[in-house]
Short mmCIF file of C-alpha atoms in Angstrom, two decimals:
data_model
loop_
_atom_site.label_atom_id
_atom_site.label_comp_id
_atom_site.label_asym_id
_atom_site.label_seq_id
_atom_site.Cartn_x
_atom_site.Cartn_y
_atom_site.Cartn_z
CA MET R 1 -1.89 12.78 -15.22
CA LYS R 2 -2.44 8.99 -15.63
CA LYS R 3 -6.15 7.94 -16.06
CA THR R 4 -7.40 6.15 -13.21
CA THR R 5 -10.71 4.33 -13.09
CA GLY R 6 -11.94 2.52 -9.96
CA LEU R 7 -10.32 1.90 -6.72
CA LEU R 8 -6.74 0.75 -5.93
CA LEU R 9 -7.79 -2.02 -3.92
CA THR R 10 -5.01 -4.61 -4.00
CA GLY R 11 -3.06 -4.69 -0.89
CA SER R 12 -5.41 -2.28 0.64
CA ALA R 13 -5.53 -3.45 4.20
CA SER R 14 -3.45 -5.27 6.68
CA VAL R 15 -4.52 -8.80 7.93
CA LEU R 16 -7.16 -8.60 10.70
CA HIS R 17 -6.98 -11.34 13.36
CA LEU R 18 -10.08 -11.47 15.60
CA HIS R 19 -9.97 -14.52 17.73
CA ALA R 20 -13.02 -16.43 18.55
CA ASP R 21 -13.34 -19.01 21.38
CA ALA R 22 -10.75 -21.60 20.87
CA PRO R 23 -12.24 -24.92 19.86
CA LYS R 24 -10.95 -28.09 21.59
CA SER R 25 -9.96 -30.03 18.57
CA ILE R 26 -7.79 -28.96 15.71
CA GLU R 27 -9.37 -31.26 13.24
CA ASN R 28 -11.99 -30.52 10.61
CA LEU R 29 -11.05 -26.88 10.13
CA LYS R 30 -13.91 -24.81 8.60
CA ILE R 31 -12.11 -22.67 5.83
CA ARG R 32 -13.68 -20.16 3.54
CA THR R 33 -12.46 -17.73 1.01
CA VAL R 34 -13.40 -14.24 -0.05
CA ASN R 35 -12.01 -11.83 -2.59
CA ILE R 36 -11.81 -8.64 -0.73
CA VAL R 37 -11.13 -6.64 -3.93
CA ASP R 38 -14.46 -7.64 -5.23
CA LEU R 39 -16.15 -7.26 -1.98
CA MET R 40 -14.99 -3.72 -1.94
CA ARG R 41 -15.49 -2.81 -5.39
CA GLU R 42 -18.95 -4.37 -5.78
CA SER R 43 -20.42 -3.15 -2.52
CA GLU R 44 -22.74 -0.06 -2.83
CA GLU R 45 -20.39 2.15 -1.11
CA GLY R 46 -17.54 0.93 -3.30
CA VAL R 47 -19.57 1.67 -6.39
CA LYS R 48 -20.22 5.11 -4.91
CA ILE R 49 -16.57 5.75 -4.13
CA THR R 50 -15.40 4.70 -7.50
CA ALA R 51 -17.84 7.09 -9.14
CA GLU R 52 -16.63 9.90 -7.12
CA LEU R 53 -13.04 9.27 -7.77
CA GLU R 54 -13.76 9.17 -11.45
CA ASN R 55 -15.61 12.46 -11.31
CA MET R 56 -12.58 14.05 -9.46
CA ARG R 57 -10.13 12.63 -12.03
CA LEU R 58 -12.20 14.18 -14.76
CA GLN R 59 -12.43 17.60 -12.95
CA LEU R 60 -8.78 17.66 -12.24
CA THR R 61 -7.90 16.59 -15.84
CA GLN R 62 -10.17 19.39 -17.21
CA GLU R 63 -8.54 21.91 -14.99
CA LEU R 64 -5.05 20.98 -15.91
CA LYS R 65 -5.91 20.92 -19.64
CA ALA R 66 -7.17 24.57 -19.23
CA ALA R 67 -4.06 25.63 -17.64
CA GLU R 68 -1.92 23.92 -20.28
CA ASP R 69 -4.01 25.35 -23.04
CA ASP R 70 -3.53 28.89 -21.52
CA TYR R 71 0.20 28.44 -21.48
CA VAL R 72 0.37 27.24 -25.09
CA LYS R 73 -1.62 30.28 -26.13
CA GLN R 74 0.63 32.78 -24.30
CA ALA R 75 3.81 31.13 -25.55
CA ASN R 76 2.47 31.32 -29.23
CA ALA R 77 1.53 34.86 -28.75
CA TYR R 78 5.04 35.53 -27.55
CA GLN R 79 6.60 33.79 -30.54
CA GLU R 80 4.54 36.02 -32.97
CA LYS R 81 5.71 39.33 -31.37
CA ALA R 82 9.33 38.25 -30.19
CA LYS R 83 11.05 39.96 -33.00
CA THR R 84 9.31 43.22 -32.33
CA LEU R 85 10.33 43.38 -28.80
CA SER R 86 13.48 44.77 -27.14
CA ALA R 87 16.09 42.56 -25.80
CA GLU R 88 14.94 43.54 -22.23
CA ALA R 89 11.22 42.88 -23.05
CA ARG R 90 12.00 39.56 -24.54
CA GLU R 91 14.07 38.52 -21.50
CA LYS R 92 11.15 39.59 -19.12
CA GLU R 93 8.54 37.74 -21.12
CA GLN R 94 10.53 34.48 -21.39
CA SER R 95 11.04 34.58 -17.57
CA ARG R 96 7.28 35.08 -17.07
CA LEU R 97 6.43 32.06 -19.37
CA MET R 98 9.01 29.84 -17.59
CA ASP R 99 7.24 30.83 -14.43
CA LYS R 100 3.86 30.02 -16.12
CA ARG R 101 5.26 26.59 -17.32
CA ARG R 102 6.44 25.74 -13.76
CA ASP R 103 3.09 26.69 -12.41
CA VAL R 104 1.34 24.21 -14.89
CA GLU R 105 3.83 21.44 -13.87
CA SER R 106 3.28 22.05 -10.18
CA LYS R 107 -0.62 22.01 -10.80
CA ALA R 108 -0.34 18.71 -12.47
CA GLN R 109 1.61 17.17 -9.61
CA LYS R 110 -0.66 18.55 -7.00
CA SER R 111 -3.71 16.99 -9.00
CA GLU R 112 -2.00 13.62 -9.19
CA ASP R 113 -1.14 13.76 -5.39
CA LYS R 114 -4.70 14.77 -4.51
CA LEU R 115 -6.34 12.02 -6.43
CA LYS R 116 -3.72 9.46 -5.15
CA TYR R 117 -4.27 10.44 -1.45
CA THR R 118 -7.98 10.57 -1.63
CA MET R 119 -7.94 7.17 -3.31
CA GLN R 120 -5.76 5.69 -0.59
CA ALA R 121 -7.81 7.11 2.17
CA ALA R 122 -11.18 5.81 0.67
CA THR R 123 -9.65 2.43 0.07
CA GLU R 124 -8.19 2.10 3.57
CA ARG R 125 -11.55 3.29 5.07
CA LEU R 126 -13.61 0.63 2.87
CA GLY R 127 -11.08 -1.90 3.56
CA GLN R 128 -11.52 -1.61 7.33
CA LYS R 129 -15.31 -2.03 6.88
CA ALA R 130 -14.85 -5.12 4.60
CA GLN R 131 -12.75 -6.95 7.05
CA THR R 132 -15.12 -6.02 9.91
CA VAL R 133 -17.94 -7.72 7.92
CA VAL R 134 -15.67 -10.75 7.16
CA ALA R 135 -14.74 -11.00 10.94
CA ALA R 136 -18.37 -10.80 12.01
CA HIS R 137 -19.50 -13.53 9.33
CA ALA R 138 -16.61 -15.78 10.42
CA LYS R 139 -17.45 -15.58 14.10
CA GLU R 140 -21.21 -16.05 13.59
CA ASN R 141 -20.66 -19.20 11.37
CA GLY R 142 -18.01 -20.73 13.37
CA LEU R 143 -15.42 -20.47 10.86
CA ASP R 144 -11.53 -21.12 11.60
CA ILE R 145 -9.81 -19.38 8.71
CA VAL R 146 -11.06 -16.94 5.94
CA PHE R 147 -8.47 -16.44 3.20
CA ASP R 148 -8.53 -13.65 0.67
CA THR R 149 -8.13 -14.95 -2.81
CA ALA R 150 -6.78 -11.71 -4.12
CA SER R 151 -3.65 -11.68 -2.00
CA GLY R 152 -3.65 -15.19 -0.53
CA ARG R 153 -3.52 -13.71 3.04
CA ALA R 154 -5.73 -14.76 6.03
CA LEU R 155 -8.24 -12.04 6.63
CA TRP R 156 -9.51 -13.88 9.80
CA SER R 157 -8.37 -16.71 11.96
CA SER R 158 -9.50 -18.33 15.29
CA GLU R 159 -7.18 -19.19 18.14
CA LYS R 160 -7.59 -22.89 17.04
CA THR R 161 -5.25 -22.27 14.06
CA ASP R 162 -2.66 -20.16 16.03
CA LEU R 163 0.65 -22.17 16.42
CA THR R 164 2.69 -19.42 17.86
CA LYS R 165 2.85 -20.65 21.44
CA SER R 166 3.92 -24.28 20.27
CA MET R 167 6.42 -22.74 17.89
CA VAL R 168 7.74 -20.54 20.59
CA SER R 169 8.41 -23.85 22.70
CA SER R 170 10.11 -25.39 19.72
CA MET R 171 12.37 -22.45 19.19
CA ASN R 172 13.35 -22.50 22.88
CA THR R 173 14.10 -26.35 22.58
CA ASN R 174 16.34 -25.69 19.59
CA TYR R 175 18.11 -23.03 21.34
CA LYS R 176 18.86 -25.06 24.31
CA THR R 177 20.20 -27.70 21.96
CA GLU R 178 22.54 -25.23 20.18
CA LEU R 179 23.90 -23.98 23.61
CA ALA R 180 24.48 -27.47 24.81
CA GLN R 181 26.47 -28.41 21.58
CA ALA R 182 28.42 -25.11 21.66
CA GLY R 183 29.28 -25.91 25.36
CA LYS R 184 30.47 -29.38 24.44
CA LYS R 185 32.60 -28.09 21.59
CA GLU R 186 34.12 -25.43 23.78
CA ALA R 187 35.04 -28.09 26.35
CA THR R 188 36.66 -30.20 23.83
CA GLN R 189 38.66 -27.32 22.51
CA VAL R 190 39.91 -26.44 26.06
CA ALA R 191 40.90 -30.03 26.73
CA SER R 192 42.77 -30.15 23.38
CA ALA R 193 44.63 -27.00 24.17
CA GLY R 194 45.52 -28.41 27.69
CA LYS R 195 47.09 -31.60 26.07
CA THR R 196 49.13 -29.45 23.54
CA GLY R 197 50.39 -27.34 26.51
CA ASN R 198 51.57 -30.39 28.43
CA LYS R 199 53.47 -31.75 25.46
CA THR R 200 55.26 -28.42 24.86
CA ALA R 201 56.33 -28.11 28.55
CA ALA R 202 57.72 -31.71 28.53
#
């Protein structure tokens, strides 16, 4: 099992957009940054979670090592007495050891999965709390955008910065232009076909 120390914080949470009252002007935007990875990791809860995860990792590692040592011990014992056993007894013992090896491998995978899922759940929970704090601070201080320096994404933005409606209008204008151009092209093709047809008939 790979050694994991600390939280897997990168990419931990989706972008949170909580819109404040839209300012009238789009000039002089108030932009701030925060490193959400450091925010989560250095908070008291983050430090506690990191310690708990490390303790879990150590415990799972110790349990897995004990299981592996037991398997090796039994495998060595079999090798020492194999020549004295009958063919049937050897086959039975080999089958038992194979089952034991599979149990150890299964335990290793379960331990890895347990640590991974526990870490993900803790990270998501702490990430939501961190974003709530960021959003509250942004609204209280009249900020327009707060960027996460760890990912480059916006953690919070006001309606003042949202261009969606104007972009929809631009998309619609471009679409109408395309339709108009397609209509003219089709009319030209029909006219050309008509002229060719008349010449053939003549």
